[in-house]
Amino acid sequence: MKSSDYLISTVKEAPNDAKIISHQLMIRAGLISKLASGLYSYLPIGLKIIQKVEKIIREEMNKSMALELLMPVAQPAELWQESKRWEEYGPELLRFQDRHERDFCMGPTHEEVITNIAKQYIRSYKQLPINFYQIQTKFRDEIRPRFGVMRSREFIMKDAYSFHMDEESLGETYQVMHQTYCNIFDRLGLDYRPVLADSGAIGGDSSHEFHVLAESGEDAICFSDSSDYAANIERAETLPQGDPDAPAEELKIVKTPNVKTINDVCSLLNVKPESSIKTLVVVGEEDNLVALVLRGDHELNEVKASKIEGIKQPLQMADEDEVVKQLGCNFGSIGVVNLDIPIFVDYAAACLSDFVCGANENDKHYTGVNWERDVKQIISCDLRNIVAGDPSPDGQGFIEIKRGIEVGHIFQLGTKYSDSMSANVIGEDGRAVNMNMGCYGIGVTRIIAASIEQNHDDRGIIFPKAIAPFELVIVPINYNKSSRVRELADQLYNDCQQNNIDVLLDDRKERPGIMFADSELLGIPHRFVISDTHADNGKIEYKSRAQSEKDEIDFNDAVSFIIEKLS
Ligand code: ATP
Ligand code: MG
């Protein structure tokens, strides 16, 4: 490709809403152009990169024997009503009507459509297992679209759905997909980790997310410092921590006027938050009140809390007026002494002794509280987010926490959709069984942003070779004035093309500084510079994007040199 035939759409400044480096660089390098909140056009260079990512994904998915198909973006409401998700999905599902006033949605995901297909075309166990995938546009009306294509409303996803006679077969394909994802992310040159994720109703190890490690990641993931345990914070279990020490203090009531937060209480009473508890009140299944108790410095894990029996789903904090009416105080003064509602206590809070808590009377707290002596029955359980330094749930080592960007997710769905949509096949014994299903997603466009988060410097992107928009850029100095430079540049360009090198010849009438800056901003891994001075010596200048030194090599060796670099 010659620049004069192409669109190099680099810009000087990133817009103010571009908060993270990948968003800034994708705009500045001219990969994407914003149309509206969470909606981006992919300019030619951006699309070229997407196609390279898609090619790798396609090759690996095909290798795994998955079958590519393509489903519509627009989906009829009836399918979503069958699966009950029309009511459940909430405002992320963009709904609309056609001219006949029939309800439709823009597909945020395609379980319903693929289950409908499987229902029609898979009739016998002999056709199973089977795995379908597509690479296609999704729409999710995200509450907070941000970070460019990292969290956009319209984005490209590779989604796959497998169908099985039984759980065992599902487990086998799940393992194949796990390995396929590792192959894909390895080839994309990403520093990533598969982590255990929350698997909803199915339980077990039936869901993994693939996270690219980056400071700007929206998710927190935890690792053991001495084993390969890794999990999403949502999912990571915390362990029971043993029995509390015997009481040493008397139960005492103290005045705590005008303090609102646990930290205020602790600094007033001169105790550490680790020696206090906080009591949250949520709504129970019968609209009753239920207490959730955490150590003062810990955070509630809502996924864990919503799985507790007797608690209303989705998790809902109690109304403060209702709390005042039933418990006699505001949120900030609730405590566990004489509390007559079910009390669930996180393991870490359950092993405290002589701690501080609210007194169920405004502006008063207790000190010297002890579980057995002062509190009615409690149930201890895992309620909080794991924190750095906690013992690893697999019993090996301690937890470290890092930020991650979720680029892929694999999930064993079981019979959720085949039950609700009656997708069955005839088994070997002639009886109909609902198929087991797995689903497997990769955020194609998010991958590009994630890759840039990991590969950049102050001059721009440093693309790994697998997804760089071009493998090589030739920058001729005075291409439009010096016929010798022009001849040499054209000759090298043609030779590279003949050797299937994805090469860009920058033949624009721009100052060299601009051409250098653009090639670095765009992250093209290899660069040749041709000038009259070099030509006098039969030389050419080479520079790798990832390194700062420049080399001079013989012009005649240039093609074999670059082939060597690219192999
Ligand atoms: P997140 O927690 O980030 O919202 P999700 O759990 O909703 O992700 P999935 O439904 O598992 O995501 O979708 C599969 C993949 O699609 C994700 O792993 C992610 O890479 C990508 N993806 C999801 N939402 C978006 C979005 N709004 N913009 C870009 N990519 C997305
Ligand atoms: Mg989401």
Coordinates of C-alpha atoms and ligand atoms in Angstrom, one line a residue:
M1 CA 0.0 0.0 0.0
K2 CA 1.2 3.5 -0.8
S3 CA 0.2 6.3 1.6
S4 CA -1.0 8.4 -1.3
D5 CA -3.6 5.7 -2.1
Y6 CA -4.6 5.2 1.5
L7 CA -6.0 7.2 4.4
I8 CA -3.5 8.1 7.1
S9 CA -5.8 9.8 9.4
T10 CA -3.6 10.6 12.4
V11 CA -4.5 13.6 14.6
K12 CA -2.5 15.7 17.0
E13 CA -4.8 15.8 20.0
A14 CA -7.0 13.2 21.6
P15 CA -10.5 14.5 22.8
N16 CA -11.1 15.2 26.4
D17 CA -13.3 12.2 27.0
A18 CA -10.4 9.9 26.1
K19 CA -9.3 9.0 29.6
I20 CA -7.1 5.9 29.0
I21 CA -4.1 5.6 26.8
S22 CA -5.6 3.1 24.3
H23 CA -8.6 5.3 23.7
Q24 CA -6.3 8.4 23.2
L25 CA -4.0 6.5 20.8
M26 CA -6.7 4.8 18.8
I27 CA -8.2 8.3 18.1
R28 CA -4.8 9.9 17.5
A29 CA -3.6 7.1 15.2
G30 CA -6.8 7.4 13.3
L31 CA -8.1 3.8 13.9
I32 CA -11.5 4.9 15.1
S33 CA -13.8 7.9 14.8
K34 CA -16.5 8.6 17.3
L35 CA -20.1 8.9 15.9
A36 CA -22.0 9.2 19.2
S37 CA -21.7 7.9 22.8
G38 CA -20.4 4.3 22.6
L39 CA -20.6 4.2 18.8
Y40 CA -17.4 4.2 16.7
S41 CA -16.6 3.9 13.0
Y42 CA -13.5 1.8 12.2
L43 CA -11.4 3.8 9.7
P44 CA -9.4 1.8 7.1
I45 CA -6.4 1.2 9.3
G46 CA -8.6 0.3 12.3
L47 CA -10.5 -2.2 10.2
K48 CA -7.3 -3.7 8.8
I49 CA -6.2 -4.5 12.4
I50 CA -9.7 -5.9 13.3
Q51 CA -9.4 -8.2 10.2
K52 CA -6.0 -9.5 11.4
V53 CA -7.4 -10.2 14.9
E54 CA -10.4 -11.9 13.2
K55 CA -8.2 -14.0 11.0
I56 CA -6.4 -15.5 14.0
I57 CA -9.6 -16.2 15.8
R58 CA -11.1 -17.8 12.7
E59 CA -8.1 -20.0 12.2
E60 CA -8.0 -21.3 15.7
M61 CA -11.8 -21.7 15.9
N62 CA -11.8 -23.7 12.7
K63 CA -8.9 -25.8 14.0
S64 CA -11.1 -26.6 17.0
M65 CA -13.7 -27.9 14.6
A66 CA -16.2 -25.2 15.4
L67 CA -18.5 -24.2 12.4
E68 CA -18.9 -20.6 11.4
L69 CA -22.3 -19.2 10.6
L70 CA -23.9 -15.8 10.8
M71 CA -27.0 -14.7 12.6
P72 CA -29.0 -11.5 12.3
V73 CA -28.4 -8.5 14.6
A74 CA -32.1 -7.8 14.9
Q75 CA -33.9 -10.5 16.9
P76 CA -37.7 -11.0 17.4
A77 CA -39.0 -10.5 20.9
E78 CA -40.8 -13.9 20.9
L79 CA -37.5 -15.8 21.2
W80 CA -36.5 -13.6 24.2
Q81 CA -39.9 -14.1 25.8
E82 CA -39.5 -17.9 25.5
S83 CA -36.2 -17.8 27.3
K84 CA -37.7 -15.2 29.8
R85 CA -34.9 -12.8 29.1
W86 CA -37.2 -10.2 27.6
E87 CA -38.2 -9.3 31.2
E88 CA -34.9 -10.2 32.8
Y89 CA -32.3 -8.5 30.6
G90 CA -33.1 -4.9 31.6
P91 CA -32.2 -1.6 29.9
E92 CA -29.0 -2.9 28.3
L93 CA -31.3 -4.6 25.7
L94 CA -32.1 -2.1 23.0
R95 CA -35.7 -2.8 22.0
F96 CA -37.6 -1.4 19.0
Q97 CA -40.6 -2.1 16.8
D98 CA -40.9 -2.7 13.1
R99 CA -43.5 -1.0 10.8
H100 CA -46.0 -3.7 11.9
E101 CA -45.5 -2.7 15.5
R102 CA -43.8 -6.1 16.3
D103 CA -41.2 -6.0 19.1
F104 CA -37.6 -6.7 18.3
C105 CA -34.2 -6.2 19.9
M106 CA -30.7 -5.6 18.8
G107 CA -28.8 -8.7 19.8
P108 CA -26.5 -8.2 22.8
T109 CA -25.7 -12.0 22.5
H110 CA -27.2 -14.8 20.6
E111 CA -28.2 -17.8 22.8
E112 CA -31.8 -17.5 21.8
V113 CA -31.2 -17.4 18.1
I114 CA -28.7 -20.3 18.1
T115 CA -30.9 -22.4 20.3
N116 CA -33.7 -21.8 17.9
I117 CA -31.4 -23.0 15.1
A118 CA -30.3 -26.1 17.0
K119 CA -33.9 -26.9 17.7
Q120 CA -34.7 -27.0 14.0
Y121 CA -31.6 -28.7 12.6
I122 CA -30.3 -31.0 15.3
R123 CA -32.7 -33.9 15.8
S124 CA -30.5 -36.8 16.8
Y125 CA -27.7 -37.6 19.2
K126 CA -25.7 -38.6 16.1
Q127 CA -25.2 -35.0 15.2
L128 CA -23.7 -34.1 18.6
P129 CA -21.5 -32.6 19.8
I130 CA -21.5 -29.5 17.6
N131 CA -20.1 -26.0 18.1
F132 CA -21.2 -23.0 16.1
Y133 CA -19.5 -19.6 16.0
Q134 CA -19.9 -16.2 14.4
I135 CA -17.9 -13.0 14.3
Q136 CA -20.5 -10.3 14.4
T137 CA -21.7 -6.9 15.7
K138 CA -23.4 -6.8 19.1
F139 CA -25.4 -4.0 20.6
R140 CA -25.6 -3.4 24.4
D141 CA -27.0 -0.1 25.7
E142 CA -24.3 0.1 28.3
I143 CA -25.1 2.5 31.2
R144 CA -21.7 4.0 31.0
P145 CA -20.0 3.6 27.6
R146 CA -16.4 4.6 28.1
F147 CA -12.8 4.1 27.2
G148 CA -13.6 4.1 23.4
V149 CA -14.1 0.6 22.0
M150 CA -13.2 -0.9 25.4
R151 CA -16.7 -0.5 26.6
S152 CA -18.8 0.7 23.6
R153 CA -22.4 0.1 22.9
E154 CA -21.8 -1.4 19.4
F155 CA -18.9 -3.8 19.2
I156 CA -17.7 -6.9 17.4
M157 CA -17.7 -10.2 19.2
K158 CA -16.8 -13.7 18.4
D159 CA -19.4 -15.8 20.0
A160 CA -19.7 -19.6 19.9
Y161 CA -22.3 -22.0 21.2
S162 CA -21.9 -25.7 21.6
F163 CA -24.5 -28.4 22.0
H164 CA -24.2 -31.8 23.8
M165 CA -26.0 -34.9 24.8
D166 CA -24.6 -34.7 28.4
E167 CA -22.5 -32.8 30.8
E168 CA -19.4 -34.9 30.1
S169 CA -19.4 -34.0 26.5
L170 CA -19.9 -30.3 27.4
G171 CA -16.9 -30.6 29.7
E172 CA -14.8 -31.9 26.9
T173 CA -15.6 -29.1 24.5
Y174 CA -15.2 -26.6 27.3
Q175 CA -11.6 -27.8 27.7
V176 CA -11.1 -27.6 23.9
M177 CA -12.4 -24.0 24.0
H178 CA -10.2 -23.1 27.0
Q179 CA -7.1 -24.3 25.0
T180 CA -8.3 -22.6 21.8
Y181 CA -8.6 -19.3 23.7
C182 CA -5.1 -19.7 25.1
N183 CA -3.9 -20.3 21.5
I184 CA -5.7 -17.2 20.2
F185 CA -4.4 -14.9 23.0
D186 CA -0.9 -16.3 22.7
R187 CA -0.9 -15.6 18.9
L188 CA -2.2 -12.1 19.6
G189 CA 0.8 -11.5 21.8
L190 CA -1.2 -10.6 24.9
D191 CA -0.1 -10.9 28.5
Y192 CA -3.2 -12.6 29.8
R193 CA -4.5 -15.0 32.4
P194 CA -7.5 -17.4 32.4
V195 CA -9.3 -16.8 35.7
L196 CA -12.1 -18.6 37.5
A197 CA -15.3 -16.5 37.1
D198 CA -18.7 -16.5 38.7
S199 CA -20.7 -19.3 37.1
G200 CA -24.1 -18.2 38.3
A201 CA -26.5 -21.1 39.0
I202 CA -24.3 -23.8 37.5
G203 CA -21.5 -23.6 40.1
G204 CA -18.3 -25.5 40.1
D205 CA -15.4 -24.5 37.8
S206 CA -17.7 -24.0 34.9
S207 CA -16.8 -20.5 33.9
H208 CA -13.5 -18.8 33.1
E209 CA -12.7 -15.3 32.0
F210 CA -9.6 -14.4 30.1
H211 CA -8.1 -11.2 31.4
V212 CA -5.4 -9.0 29.8
L213 CA -3.4 -7.6 32.7
A214 CA -3.4 -3.7 32.6
E215 CA -3.5 -1.0 35.2
S216 CA -6.5 0.6 33.5
G217 CA -8.5 -2.7 33.7
E218 CA -12.1 -2.4 35.1
D219 CA -11.9 -5.7 36.9
A220 CA -9.9 -6.8 39.9
I221 CA -8.5 -10.3 39.7
C222 CA -6.7 -12.2 42.4
F223 CA -3.8 -14.6 42.2
S224 CA -2.0 -16.9 44.6
D225 CA 1.6 -15.9 45.1
S226 CA 2.6 -19.6 45.1
S227 CA 0.2 -21.6 42.9
D228 CA -1.6 -21.0 39.6
Y229 CA -4.8 -20.1 41.3
A230 CA -6.4 -17.1 39.7
A231 CA -10.0 -15.8 40.0
N232 CA -12.2 -12.9 39.5
I233 CA -12.8 -11.0 42.7
E234 CA -16.5 -11.6 42.3
R235 CA -15.8 -15.3 42.4
A236 CA -12.8 -15.8 44.8
E237 CA -13.8 -17.6 48.0
T238 CA -12.5 -16.6 51.4
L239 CA -11.8 -19.2 54.0
P240 CA -13.1 -19.5 57.6
Q241 CA -10.5 -18.0 60.0
G242 CA -10.9 -20.0 63.2
D243 CA -12.6 -19.2 66.5
P244 CA -12.5 -15.8 68.2
D245 CA -10.3 -15.2 71.3
A246 CA -12.0 -15.3 74.7
P247 CA -13.7 -12.0 75.7
A248 CA -11.3 -9.6 77.6
E249 CA -13.5 -6.5 77.7
E250 CA -16.9 -5.7 79.2
L251 CA -19.8 -4.7 76.9
K252 CA -20.0 -0.9 77.1
I253 CA -22.2 1.6 75.4
V254 CA -20.5 4.8 74.2
K255 CA -21.8 8.1 72.7
T256 CA -20.8 8.7 69.1
P257 CA -22.6 11.9 68.1
N258 CA -22.7 13.0 64.4
V259 CA -20.4 10.2 63.1
K260 CA -21.6 8.8 59.9
T261 CA -19.1 6.3 58.6
I262 CA -17.3 3.4 60.1
N263 CA -14.0 5.3 59.7
D264 CA -15.4 8.2 61.7
V265 CA -16.6 5.9 64.5
C266 CA -13.2 4.2 64.6
S267 CA -11.2 7.4 64.7
L268 CA -13.5 8.8 67.4
L269 CA -13.1 5.7 69.5
N270 CA -9.5 5.3 68.6
V271 CA -9.8 1.7 67.3
K272 CA -8.7 0.2 64.0
P273 CA -11.5 -0.6 61.4
E274 CA -10.2 -4.2 61.5
S275 CA -11.5 -4.3 65.1
S276 CA -14.9 -3.1 64.3
I277 CA -17.9 -4.5 62.3
K278 CA -20.4 -2.9 60.0
T279 CA -23.9 -4.2 59.7
L280 CA -25.7 -3.8 56.4
V281 CA -29.4 -4.5 56.1
V282 CA -30.9 -6.1 52.9
V283 CA -34.3 -7.3 51.9
G284 CA -35.2 -10.9 52.5
E285 CA -37.3 -13.3 50.4
E286 CA -40.5 -12.4 52.4
D287 CA -39.7 -8.6 52.3
N288 CA -38.3 -9.0 55.8
L289 CA -35.0 -7.5 56.9
V290 CA -31.8 -9.5 56.9
A291 CA -28.4 -8.3 58.4
L292 CA -25.1 -8.9 56.6
V293 CA -22.1 -8.3 58.8
L294 CA -18.6 -7.5 57.7
R295 CA -15.3 -6.4 59.3
G296 CA -15.1 -2.6 59.2
D297 CA -12.4 -2.6 56.5
H298 CA -14.0 -5.2 54.2
E299 CA -16.3 -4.8 51.3
L300 CA -19.5 -6.7 50.6
N301 CA -19.4 -9.1 47.7
E302 CA -22.9 -8.7 46.2
V303 CA -22.6 -11.9 44.1
K304 CA -21.9 -14.0 47.2
A305 CA -24.6 -12.2 49.2
S306 CA -27.3 -12.7 46.6
K307 CA -26.7 -16.5 46.7
I308 CA -27.6 -16.7 50.4
E309 CA -30.8 -18.6 51.0
G310 CA -33.6 -16.4 52.2
I311 CA -32.3 -13.2 50.5
K312 CA -34.3 -11.6 47.8
Q313 CA -32.8 -11.6 44.3
P314 CA -31.5 -9.4 42.9
L315 CA -29.8 -8.1 46.0
Q316 CA -31.6 -5.1 47.4
M317 CA -30.5 -2.8 50.3
A318 CA -33.3 -2.2 52.8
D319 CA -35.1 1.1 52.8
E320 CA -33.8 3.4 55.6
D321 CA -37.3 4.4 56.7
E322 CA -38.2 0.8 57.1
V323 CA -35.0 0.2 59.1
V324 CA -35.8 3.1 61.4
K325 CA -39.3 1.8 61.9
Q326 CA -38.3 -1.8 62.6
L327 CA -34.8 -1.5 64.3
G328 CA -35.2 2.0 65.8
C329 CA -32.1 3.7 64.3
N330 CA -30.6 4.9 61.1
F331 CA -28.2 2.9 58.9
G332 CA -25.0 4.2 60.7
S333 CA -26.0 2.9 64.1
I334 CA -27.1 -0.6 63.4
G335 CA -25.3 -3.3 65.4
V336 CA -25.6 -7.0 66.3
V337 CA -26.4 -6.8 70.0
N338 CA -30.1 -7.6 70.6
L339 CA -30.8 -7.6 66.8
D340 CA -33.8 -9.6 66.1
I341 CA -33.5 -10.4 62.4
P342 CA -31.5 -13.1 60.7
I343 CA -27.7 -12.3 61.0
F344 CA -25.2 -13.5 58.4
V345 CA -21.6 -12.8 59.5
D346 CA -18.6 -12.9 57.2
Y347 CA -15.9 -15.4 58.3
A348 CA -13.4 -12.6 59.0
A349 CA -15.9 -10.7 61.2
A350 CA -17.0 -13.9 62.9
C351 CA -13.5 -14.4 64.4
L352 CA -13.3 -11.0 66.0
S353 CA -13.5 -10.5 69.8
D354 CA -13.9 -7.3 71.8
F355 CA -15.1 -5.4 68.8
V356 CA -17.0 -2.2 68.1
C357 CA -20.5 -2.0 66.6
G358 CA -23.6 0.1 66.4
A359 CA -26.0 0.0 69.4
N360 CA -29.3 0.2 67.4
E361 CA -29.8 3.6 68.8
N362 CA -28.8 6.7 66.9
D363 CA -25.5 8.2 67.9
K364 CA -24.5 5.3 70.1
H365 CA -22.1 2.4 69.7
Y366 CA -21.0 -0.6 71.7
T367 CA -17.4 -1.4 72.5
G368 CA -16.1 -4.8 73.9
V369 CA -18.7 -6.8 71.9
N370 CA -18.2 -10.6 71.7
W371 CA -20.2 -13.0 69.6
E372 CA -21.2 -15.8 71.9
R373 CA -21.6 -13.7 75.0
D374 CA -23.5 -10.7 73.6
V375 CA -25.1 -11.7 70.3
K376 CA -28.0 -14.1 69.6
Q377 CA -27.6 -16.8 66.9
I378 CA -25.5 -16.0 63.8
I379 CA -24.7 -17.8 60.7
S380 CA -21.1 -17.3 59.5
C381 CA -20.4 -17.5 55.8
D382 CA -18.3 -16.0 53.0
L383 CA -19.7 -12.5 52.2
R384 CA -16.8 -10.2 51.3
N385 CA -14.4 -9.5 48.5
I386 CA -11.1 -11.2 49.0
V387 CA -8.2 -8.8 49.7
A388 CA -4.4 -8.8 49.1
G389 CA -2.8 -10.9 51.8
D390 CA -5.7 -13.2 52.4
P391 CA -4.8 -16.9 52.3
S392 CA -5.3 -18.3 48.8
P393 CA -8.6 -20.3 48.5
D394 CA -6.7 -23.3 47.2
G395 CA -4.7 -23.5 50.4
Q396 CA -1.4 -22.5 48.7
G397 CA 0.2 -19.2 49.5
F398 CA -1.4 -15.7 49.7
I399 CA -3.5 -13.5 47.5
E400 CA -2.2 -10.7 45.3
I401 CA -4.6 -8.4 43.4
K402 CA -4.1 -7.0 39.9
R403 CA -6.3 -5.1 37.4
G404 CA -7.5 -6.9 34.3
I405 CA -9.4 -6.3 31.1
E406 CA -11.9 -9.1 30.3
V407 CA -11.3 -10.1 26.7
G408 CA -12.9 -13.5 26.7
H409 CA -15.4 -15.5 28.6
I410 CA -16.2 -19.3 28.4
F411 CA -19.2 -20.7 30.2
Q412 CA -21.0 -24.0 30.7
L413 CA -24.7 -23.1 30.5
G414 CA -26.1 -26.6 31.0
T415 CA -29.7 -26.8 29.9
K416 CA -30.9 -23.3 30.8
Y417 CA -31.9 -22.4 27.2
S418 CA -32.8 -25.8 26.0
D419 CA -35.2 -26.3 28.9
S420 CA -36.9 -22.9 28.4
M421 CA -37.0 -23.2 24.7
S422 CA -37.5 -27.0 24.5
A423 CA -34.5 -27.8 22.4
N424 CA -34.2 -31.5 22.5
V425 CA -32.7 -34.4 20.5
I426 CA -33.6 -38.0 20.3
G427 CA -31.0 -40.0 22.3
E428 CA -29.6 -43.5 21.5
D429 CA -32.5 -45.1 23.5
G430 CA -35.1 -43.2 21.5
R431 CA -36.0 -40.8 24.3
A432 CA -35.9 -37.0 23.9
V433 CA -33.4 -35.1 26.0
N434 CA -32.8 -31.4 26.3
M435 CA -29.3 -30.6 25.0
N436 CA -26.5 -29.3 27.3
M437 CA -25.0 -26.0 26.0
G438 CA -21.8 -24.1 26.4
C439 CA -21.1 -20.5 25.2
Y440 CA -17.8 -18.8 24.5
G441 CA -17.2 -15.1 23.8
I442 CA -14.3 -13.0 22.7
G443 CA -14.4 -9.2 22.5
V444 CA -12.7 -8.6 19.1
T445 CA -12.7 -4.8 19.2
R446 CA -11.9 -4.7 22.9
I447 CA -8.8 -6.9 22.2
I448 CA -7.3 -4.1 20.1
A449 CA -7.7 -1.5 23.0
A450 CA -6.4 -4.1 25.5
S451 CA -3.3 -4.8 23.3
I452 CA -2.6 -1.1 23.1
E453 CA -2.9 -0.7 26.9
Q454 CA 0.0 -3.3 27.1
N455 CA 2.0 -2.1 24.2
H456 CA 2.8 1.6 23.9
D457 CA 5.3 4.3 24.8
D458 CA 5.2 8.1 24.7
R459 CA 5.4 8.2 20.9
G460 CA 2.5 5.9 20.3
I461 CA 1.4 2.3 19.8
I462 CA 3.9 -0.6 19.6
F463 CA 1.8 -3.3 17.9
P464 CA 2.8 -6.9 18.2
K465 CA 3.6 -8.1 14.7
A466 CA 0.5 -10.4 14.5
I467 CA -2.0 -7.4 14.5
A468 CA 0.1 -4.5 13.3
P469 CA -1.7 -2.6 10.6
F470 CA 1.4 -3.0 8.4
E471 CA 4.5 -5.1 9.1
L472 CA 6.9 -2.6 7.6
V473 CA 6.9 1.0 6.6
I474 CA 9.3 2.5 4.0
V475 CA 10.0 6.2 4.6
P476 CA 11.8 7.8 1.6
I477 CA 13.3 11.2 2.2
N478 CA 12.5 13.5 -0.7
Y479 CA 10.6 10.9 -2.6
N480 CA 8.9 13.6 -4.7
K481 CA 12.2 15.4 -5.5
S482 CA 15.0 12.8 -5.8
S483 CA 14.5 10.4 -8.7
R484 CA 17.2 8.1 -7.2
V485 CA 15.4 7.9 -3.8
R486 CA 12.2 7.3 -5.7
E487 CA 13.6 4.5 -7.8
L488 CA 15.2 2.8 -4.8
A489 CA 12.0 3.1 -2.6
D490 CA 9.8 1.8 -5.4
Q491 CA 12.1 -1.1 -6.1
L492 CA 12.2 -2.1 -2.4
Y493 CA 8.5 -1.6 -2.1
N494 CA 7.9 -4.0 -5.1
D495 CA 10.3 -6.6 -3.8
C496 CA 8.7 -6.6 -0.4
Q497 CA 5.2 -7.0 -1.9
Q498 CA 6.5 -9.9 -4.0
N499 CA 7.6 -11.5 -0.8
N500 CA 4.1 -11.1 0.7
I501 CA 5.3 -8.5 3.2
D502 CA 2.5 -6.2 4.4
V503 CA 4.3 -3.0 3.5
L504 CA 3.4 0.7 3.5
L505 CA 5.4 3.1 1.4
D506 CA 5.0 6.6 2.8
D507 CA 5.1 8.6 -0.5
R508 CA 3.3 11.6 1.0
K509 CA 4.7 15.1 0.4
E510 CA 5.2 15.4 4.1
R511 CA 8.2 16.5 6.2
P512 CA 10.3 13.5 7.3
G513 CA 9.5 14.3 10.9
I514 CA 5.8 13.9 10.3
M515 CA 6.3 10.6 8.5
F516 CA 8.5 9.3 11.3
A517 CA 6.0 10.4 14.0
D518 CA 3.1 8.8 12.1
S519 CA 4.9 5.5 11.7
E520 CA 5.6 5.5 15.4
L521 CA 2.1 6.6 16.4
L522 CA 0.7 3.8 14.3
G523 CA 3.0 1.2 15.9
I524 CA 4.4 -0.3 12.7
P525 CA 7.0 -2.8 13.9
H526 CA 9.7 -2.2 11.3
R527 CA 10.9 0.9 9.4
F528 CA 13.3 1.5 6.6
V529 CA 14.5 5.0 5.7
I530 CA 15.9 5.7 2.3
S531 CA 17.7 9.0 1.6
D532 CA 20.3 10.3 -0.9
T533 CA 23.0 10.1 1.7
H534 CA 22.3 6.4 2.4
A535 CA 22.0 5.7 -1.3
D536 CA 25.5 7.2 -1.9
N537 CA 26.9 4.4 0.3
G538 CA 24.5 1.7 -1.0
K539 CA 22.9 1.6 2.5
I540 CA 19.5 1.9 4.1
E541 CA 18.5 2.8 7.6
Y542 CA 16.6 0.3 9.7
K543 CA 14.8 0.8 13.0
S544 CA 12.6 -1.5 15.0
R545 CA 9.6 0.3 16.7
A546 CA 10.3 -1.5 19.9
Q547 CA 13.9 -0.4 20.1
S548 CA 15.6 3.0 20.1
E549 CA 18.8 2.2 18.2
K550 CA 19.1 2.5 14.4
D551 CA 21.1 0.3 12.1
E552 CA 22.5 0.8 8.7
I553 CA 22.3 -2.2 6.4
D554 CA 23.2 -2.9 2.7
F555 CA 20.4 -1.9 0.4
N556 CA 20.7 -5.2 -1.4
D557 CA 20.2 -7.2 1.8
A558 CA 17.1 -5.2 2.9
V559 CA 14.4 -7.7 1.8
S560 CA 16.1 -10.8 3.3
F561 CA 16.9 -8.8 6.4
I562 CA 13.2 -8.0 6.9
I563 CA 12.0 -11.5 6.1
E564 CA 14.3 -12.8 8.8
K565 CA 12.9 -10.2 11.3
L566 CA 9.3 -11.2 10.5
S567 CA 9.8 -14.9 10.7
Ligands
ATP1 P1 -18.2 -6.9 31.0 O1 -18.2 -7.5 32.3 O2 -16.9 -6.2 30.6 O3 -19.4 -6.0 30.7 P2 -19.6 -9.1 29.9 O4 -19.4 -10.1 31.0 O5 -20.8 -8.4 29.8 O6 -18.3 -8.1 30.0 P3 -19.8 -11.2 27.9 O7 -21.3 -11.1 27.9 O8 -19.1 -12.4 28.5 O9 -19.2 -9.9 28.6 O10 -19.2 -10.9 26.4 C1 -18.1 -11.5 25.8 C2 -17.0 -10.6 25.6 O11 -17.4 -9.4 24.8 C3 -16.4 -10.0 26.8 O12 -15.4 -10.8 27.4 C4 -15.8 -8.7 26.3 O13 -14.5 -9.0 25.8 C5 -16.7 -8.3 25.2 N1 -17.6 -7.2 25.6 C6 -18.6 -7.2 26.4 N2 -19.2 -6.0 26.5 C7 -18.5 -5.2 25.7 C8 -18.6 -3.8 25.4 N3 -19.6 -3.0 25.9 N4 -17.7 -3.2 24.5 C9 -16.7 -4.0 24.0 N5 -16.6 -5.3 24.3 C10 -17.4 -5.9 25.1
MG2 MG -21.4 -6.5 30.3

